[in-house]
Amino acid sequence: MPGSAPTAGESGPWRLITGARTHERRALALAFSCFFLLLASYYMLRPVRDQFSAAVGSTNLWPFWTGTFLVTLALAPVFGWLVARFPRERFMPLVYGFFILCLLAFVPAFRAQAVIGPRLLGIVFYIWLSVFNLFVVSVFWSYLADLFDGEQAKRLFPVVALGGAAGAIAGPLVAAALPIESLLFAAAIMLSLVIVCVLALAKWAQRHRNPDRERDFAQGSGIGGDVLAGIRQTLTSPFLRKMAALMLLGDVVGTVAYALVADYAGSHYVTAEARKGFYARIDLLVNVLQMLVQIGITRWLLARFGVGIGLVVPAIVNVLLLLAAALIGQPAVVALLVVTRAGAYGLSKPASDSLYARASRETRYKGKNVVDTAVWRFGDVVSSGSMAILTPLGFGIASFALICAVAAALSGWFGWRAARAPELARESRS
């Protein structure tokens, strides 16, 4: 039974390495493979997107992120409508199938780039890939939070996240070897395999029903509610308000670091291919470091000290890094982006996603999706717009780093409080 104590036969090397009990091994392998394919497909396409941001510079990024935010906001009710009316076995393939069709539609668009214009195509592709990343990853973690309870999440989610880290390393390597058109087809094939993994996970869930999720596993049941439930939840739920604050404050750090690196890349790399290679190398550094964090720290830290500490430690590291960047200046901005991203994906993300396994089902699918998509992209708009206003007023790297240090400290406080929200089921300890 999920969440029960391990038996003698479950205490071998596999359990020691992965934290999975015998009946969970197939599910863990499928979830690992699913996340590997998702992030490999994304990171094959990401250097193409990021080189457009370096071409325009930090003060011109706010239209990119404003467009992304508006599209994300427009799609949120559509997502809520799907969640309210379809069981997960149906709406998951619908979501991923939609993005597969979009990928195939970009093939003739890139062939007609000379007619469309590189700037227009770049804006459209930037917005689409940003929305793609937010929705496919958010849906995936909501699905896992639906399948596993809080105790299982602490053991298994860090291992699943490791699959994503491996895919994020493989993606840039493939991107460096294939032309754009081939990358679009390869990503579409990977998303098709994700659908296969999702359906196999649904079969596993039917065979290994968790008493804590029994109602969720009722065949053919949708989640219910209306399309605006996620937005209302985010505004009224104390837990979701803390998670939204955590997301916004973390996004201040991430967006500013990204924008400063865009200026660095734009001034040091002249051609699109050179900028694409630069961002591919950054992705590799980030994802290797992320994997090391997940292997050496994340699962042990969450299981030993609880989820809250997994949100506080990255905040402390970020404060120290930002103070160092304020003193050193531009030579530190690439290292700042690499380390803050690795900490966010390697520790903060598995920790925050584990919290949703202790929340209600509607919160996991609707409220979480609003926080992970609309709130995140709203943070991008505010942060990039603020940089566009403050930079001409004389704000530089040191000023932005100090502002971000305050945001990072506050994010740790909100993370600690969110992990202790009364709305969540009690956290168990391994």
Short mmCIF file of C-alpha atoms in Angstrom, two decimals, residues 122-350:
data_model
loop_
_atom_site.label_atom_id
_atom_site.label_comp_id
_atom_site.label_asym_id
_atom_site.label_seq_id
_atom_site.Cartn_x
_atom_site.Cartn_y
_atom_site.Cartn_z
CA GLY A 122 11.24 35.19 -33.21
CA ILE A 123 8.58 36.88 -31.07
CA VAL A 124 5.97 34.23 -31.91
CA PHE A 125 8.36 31.37 -31.26
CA TYR A 126 9.62 32.94 -28.02
CA ILE A 127 6.09 33.32 -26.67
CA TRP A 128 4.99 29.88 -27.83
CA LEU A 129 7.98 28.04 -26.33
CA SER A 130 7.64 29.92 -23.04
CA VAL A 131 3.96 28.97 -22.80
CA PHE A 132 4.80 25.41 -23.88
CA ASN A 133 7.32 25.06 -21.07
CA LEU A 134 4.98 26.40 -18.42
CA PHE A 135 1.95 24.32 -19.33
CA VAL A 136 3.55 20.96 -20.12
CA VAL A 137 5.69 20.96 -16.97
CA SER A 138 2.91 22.24 -14.70
CA VAL A 139 0.48 19.62 -16.04
CA PHE A 140 3.07 16.88 -15.53
CA TRP A 141 3.73 17.73 -11.87
CA SER A 142 0.01 18.16 -11.18
CA TYR A 143 -0.49 14.67 -12.57
CA LEU A 144 2.20 13.20 -10.33
CA ALA A 145 0.84 15.05 -7.30
CA ASP A 146 -2.48 13.38 -8.11
CA LEU A 147 -0.96 9.90 -8.27
CA PHE A 148 1.26 10.02 -5.16
CA ASP A 149 0.63 11.14 -1.59
CA GLY A 150 2.86 13.47 0.41
CA GLU A 151 5.08 10.72 1.84
CA GLN A 152 5.65 9.19 -1.59
CA ALA A 153 6.30 12.63 -3.10
CA LYS A 154 9.22 13.31 -0.76
CA ARG A 155 10.82 9.98 -1.72
CA LEU A 156 10.06 9.84 -5.43
CA PHE A 157 9.81 13.40 -6.76
CA PRO A 158 13.55 14.14 -6.44
CA VAL A 159 14.29 11.01 -8.50
CA VAL A 160 11.72 12.02 -11.12
CA ALA A 161 13.28 15.49 -11.20
CA LEU A 162 16.60 13.78 -11.89
CA GLY A 163 15.05 12.34 -15.06
CA GLY A 164 14.21 15.89 -16.09
CA ALA A 165 17.78 16.96 -15.38
CA ALA A 166 19.08 14.17 -17.61
CA GLY A 167 16.71 15.26 -20.38
CA ALA A 168 17.81 18.86 -19.91
CA ILE A 169 21.42 17.77 -20.48
CA ALA A 170 20.56 15.65 -23.51
CA GLY A 171 18.46 18.41 -25.11
CA PRO A 172 21.23 20.98 -25.70
CA LEU A 173 23.54 18.26 -27.01
CA VAL A 174 20.95 17.27 -29.60
CA ALA A 175 20.28 20.94 -30.40
CA ALA A 176 23.95 21.45 -31.24
CA ALA A 177 23.89 18.52 -33.67
CA LEU A 178 20.60 19.00 -35.59
CA PRO A 179 19.16 21.80 -37.74
CA ILE A 180 16.03 23.59 -36.57
CA GLU A 181 13.55 21.67 -38.74
CA SER A 182 14.85 18.32 -37.50
CA LEU A 183 14.63 19.57 -33.92
CA LEU A 184 10.93 20.37 -34.38
CA PHE A 185 10.19 16.86 -35.62
CA ALA A 186 12.31 15.26 -32.88
CA ALA A 187 10.49 17.24 -30.17
CA ALA A 188 7.11 16.19 -31.60
CA ILE A 189 8.15 12.53 -31.47
CA MET A 190 9.26 12.91 -27.86
CA LEU A 191 5.94 14.45 -26.84
CA SER A 192 4.15 11.53 -28.50
CA LEU A 193 6.16 9.17 -26.29
CA VAL A 194 5.18 11.28 -23.27
CA ILE A 195 1.53 10.49 -24.01
CA VAL A 196 2.39 6.78 -24.03
CA CYS A 197 4.04 7.13 -20.60
CA VAL A 198 1.05 9.07 -19.21
CA LEU A 199 -1.40 6.35 -20.29
CA ALA A 200 0.85 3.65 -18.77
CA LEU A 201 0.97 5.58 -15.49
CA ALA A 202 -2.83 5.73 -15.47
CA LYS A 203 -2.95 1.93 -15.76
CA TRP A 204 -0.49 1.59 -12.88
CA ALA A 205 -2.65 3.89 -10.74
CA GLN A 206 -5.69 1.71 -11.38
CA ARG A 207 -3.78 -1.38 -10.21
CA HIS A 208 -2.23 0.26 -7.14
CA ARG A 209 -4.92 2.41 -5.66
CA ASN A 210 -3.89 4.71 -2.83
CA PRO A 211 -6.55 5.06 -0.09
CA ASP A 212 -5.64 8.73 0.20
CA ARG A 213 -6.38 9.17 -3.51
CA GLU A 214 -9.25 6.66 -3.87
CA ARG A 215 -11.84 9.15 -5.08
CA ASP A 216 -9.32 10.63 -7.51
CA PHE A 217 -8.85 7.25 -9.19
CA ALA A 218 -12.53 6.73 -9.98
CA GLN A 219 -12.59 5.75 -13.64
CA GLY A 220 -13.79 8.53 -15.91
CA SER A 221 -14.14 11.16 -13.20
CA GLY A 222 -13.26 14.73 -14.04
CA ILE A 223 -12.04 17.21 -11.45
CA GLY A 224 -15.12 19.40 -11.65
CA GLY A 225 -15.55 23.06 -10.89
CA ASP A 226 -15.55 25.96 -13.31
CA VAL A 227 -12.85 27.55 -15.43
CA LEU A 228 -12.12 30.41 -12.99
CA ALA A 229 -11.76 28.21 -9.91
CA GLY A 230 -7.96 28.29 -10.04
CA ILE A 231 -7.87 32.11 -10.09
CA ARG A 232 -10.36 32.35 -7.21
CA GLN A 233 -8.36 29.79 -5.23
CA THR A 234 -5.14 31.70 -5.73
CA LEU A 235 -6.76 34.90 -4.44
CA THR A 236 -8.58 33.35 -1.45
CA SER A 237 -6.41 30.45 -0.27
CA PRO A 238 -3.73 31.40 2.32
CA PHE A 239 -1.55 28.53 1.07
CA LEU A 240 -1.82 29.54 -2.59
CA ARG A 241 -1.24 33.20 -1.76
CA LYS A 242 2.03 32.21 -0.10
CA MET A 243 2.95 30.05 -3.08
CA ALA A 244 2.14 32.95 -5.42
CA ALA A 245 4.37 35.26 -3.35
CA LEU A 246 7.11 32.61 -3.41
CA MET A 247 6.81 32.37 -7.19
CA LEU A 248 6.84 36.15 -7.72
CA LEU A 249 9.85 36.76 -5.49
CA GLY A 250 11.80 33.88 -7.00
CA ASP A 251 10.91 35.16 -10.44
CA VAL A 252 12.38 38.58 -9.65
CA VAL A 253 15.74 36.91 -9.11
CA GLY A 254 15.47 34.67 -12.18
CA THR A 255 14.21 37.36 -14.57
CA VAL A 256 16.82 39.93 -13.59
CA ALA A 257 19.63 37.38 -13.87
CA TYR A 258 18.32 36.32 -17.31
CA ALA A 259 18.12 39.92 -18.52
CA LEU A 260 21.63 40.76 -17.33
CA VAL A 261 23.00 37.71 -19.14
CA ALA A 262 21.10 38.74 -22.29
CA ASP A 263 23.03 42.01 -22.26
CA TYR A 264 26.26 40.11 -21.71
CA ALA A 265 25.56 37.72 -24.61
CA GLY A 266 24.48 40.53 -26.91
CA SER A 267 27.72 42.43 -26.31
CA HIS A 268 30.04 39.42 -26.61
CA TYR A 269 28.44 37.32 -29.41
CA VAL A 270 27.58 38.92 -32.74
CA THR A 271 25.81 36.18 -34.74
CA ALA A 272 22.67 34.20 -33.95
CA GLU A 273 24.58 30.92 -34.15
CA ALA A 274 27.19 32.16 -31.67
CA ARG A 275 24.49 33.30 -29.25
CA LYS A 276 22.68 29.98 -29.65
CA GLY A 277 25.90 28.12 -28.78
CA PHE A 278 26.46 30.36 -25.74
CA TYR A 279 23.00 29.64 -24.37
CA ALA A 280 23.36 25.92 -25.06
CA ARG A 281 26.54 25.91 -22.95
CA ILE A 282 24.74 27.74 -20.15
CA ASP A 283 21.95 25.15 -20.26
CA LEU A 284 24.49 22.34 -19.99
CA LEU A 285 26.21 23.95 -16.99
CA VAL A 286 22.91 24.61 -15.25
CA ASN A 287 21.59 21.12 -15.77
CA VAL A 288 24.78 19.32 -14.77
CA LEU A 289 24.87 21.34 -11.54
CA GLN A 290 21.15 20.71 -11.05
CA MET A 291 21.72 16.97 -11.36
CA LEU A 292 24.53 17.07 -8.81
CA VAL A 293 22.25 18.93 -6.39
CA GLN A 294 19.48 16.37 -6.87
CA ILE A 295 21.81 13.41 -6.44
CA GLY A 296 23.72 14.73 -3.46
CA ILE A 297 21.29 16.95 -1.58
CA THR A 298 17.62 17.13 -2.53
CA ARG A 299 16.10 13.76 -1.60
CA TRP A 300 18.15 13.48 1.58
CA LEU A 301 17.36 17.05 2.66
CA LEU A 302 13.60 16.79 2.06
CA ALA A 303 13.28 13.38 3.69
CA ARG A 304 15.45 14.31 6.70
CA PHE A 305 14.41 17.89 7.44
CA GLY A 306 11.11 18.38 5.60
CA VAL A 307 9.97 20.35 2.59
CA GLY A 308 10.23 23.78 4.20
CA ILE A 309 13.99 23.65 4.50
CA GLY A 310 14.17 22.79 0.79
CA LEU A 311 12.73 26.25 0.08
CA VAL A 312 14.86 28.13 2.61
CA VAL A 313 18.32 26.82 1.64
CA PRO A 314 18.18 28.04 -2.01
CA ALA A 315 17.01 31.44 -0.79
CA ILE A 316 20.03 31.75 1.51
CA VAL A 317 22.40 30.72 -1.30
CA ASN A 318 20.81 33.26 -3.65
CA VAL A 319 21.20 36.09 -1.13
CA LEU A 320 24.92 35.36 -0.81
CA LEU A 321 25.37 35.13 -4.60
CA LEU A 322 23.53 38.37 -5.23
CA LEU A 323 25.58 40.24 -2.66
CA ALA A 324 28.72 38.92 -4.37
CA ALA A 325 27.39 40.00 -7.79
CA ALA A 326 26.73 43.50 -6.43
CA LEU A 327 30.43 43.74 -5.55
CA ILE A 328 31.94 42.01 -8.62
CA GLY A 329 29.69 43.29 -11.43
CA GLN A 330 29.30 41.87 -14.97
CA PRO A 331 31.91 39.08 -14.66
CA ALA A 332 29.62 37.45 -12.09
CA VAL A 333 26.30 37.56 -13.97
CA VAL A 334 26.75 34.30 -15.89
CA ALA A 335 27.70 32.43 -12.69
CA LEU A 336 24.71 34.06 -10.97
CA LEU A 337 22.32 32.76 -13.64
CA VAL A 338 23.82 29.26 -13.60
CA VAL A 339 23.75 28.78 -9.82
CA THR A 340 20.33 30.37 -9.19
CA ARG A 341 18.74 28.31 -11.97
CA ALA A 342 20.36 25.09 -10.74
CA GLY A 343 19.11 25.73 -7.22
CA ALA A 344 15.62 26.59 -8.43
CA TYR A 345 15.22 23.46 -10.57
CA GLY A 346 17.32 21.14 -8.45
CA LEU A 347 15.92 21.90 -4.99
CA SER A 348 13.22 24.60 -4.86
CA LYS A 349 11.03 23.07 -7.59
CA PRO A 350 10.92 19.49 -6.19
#
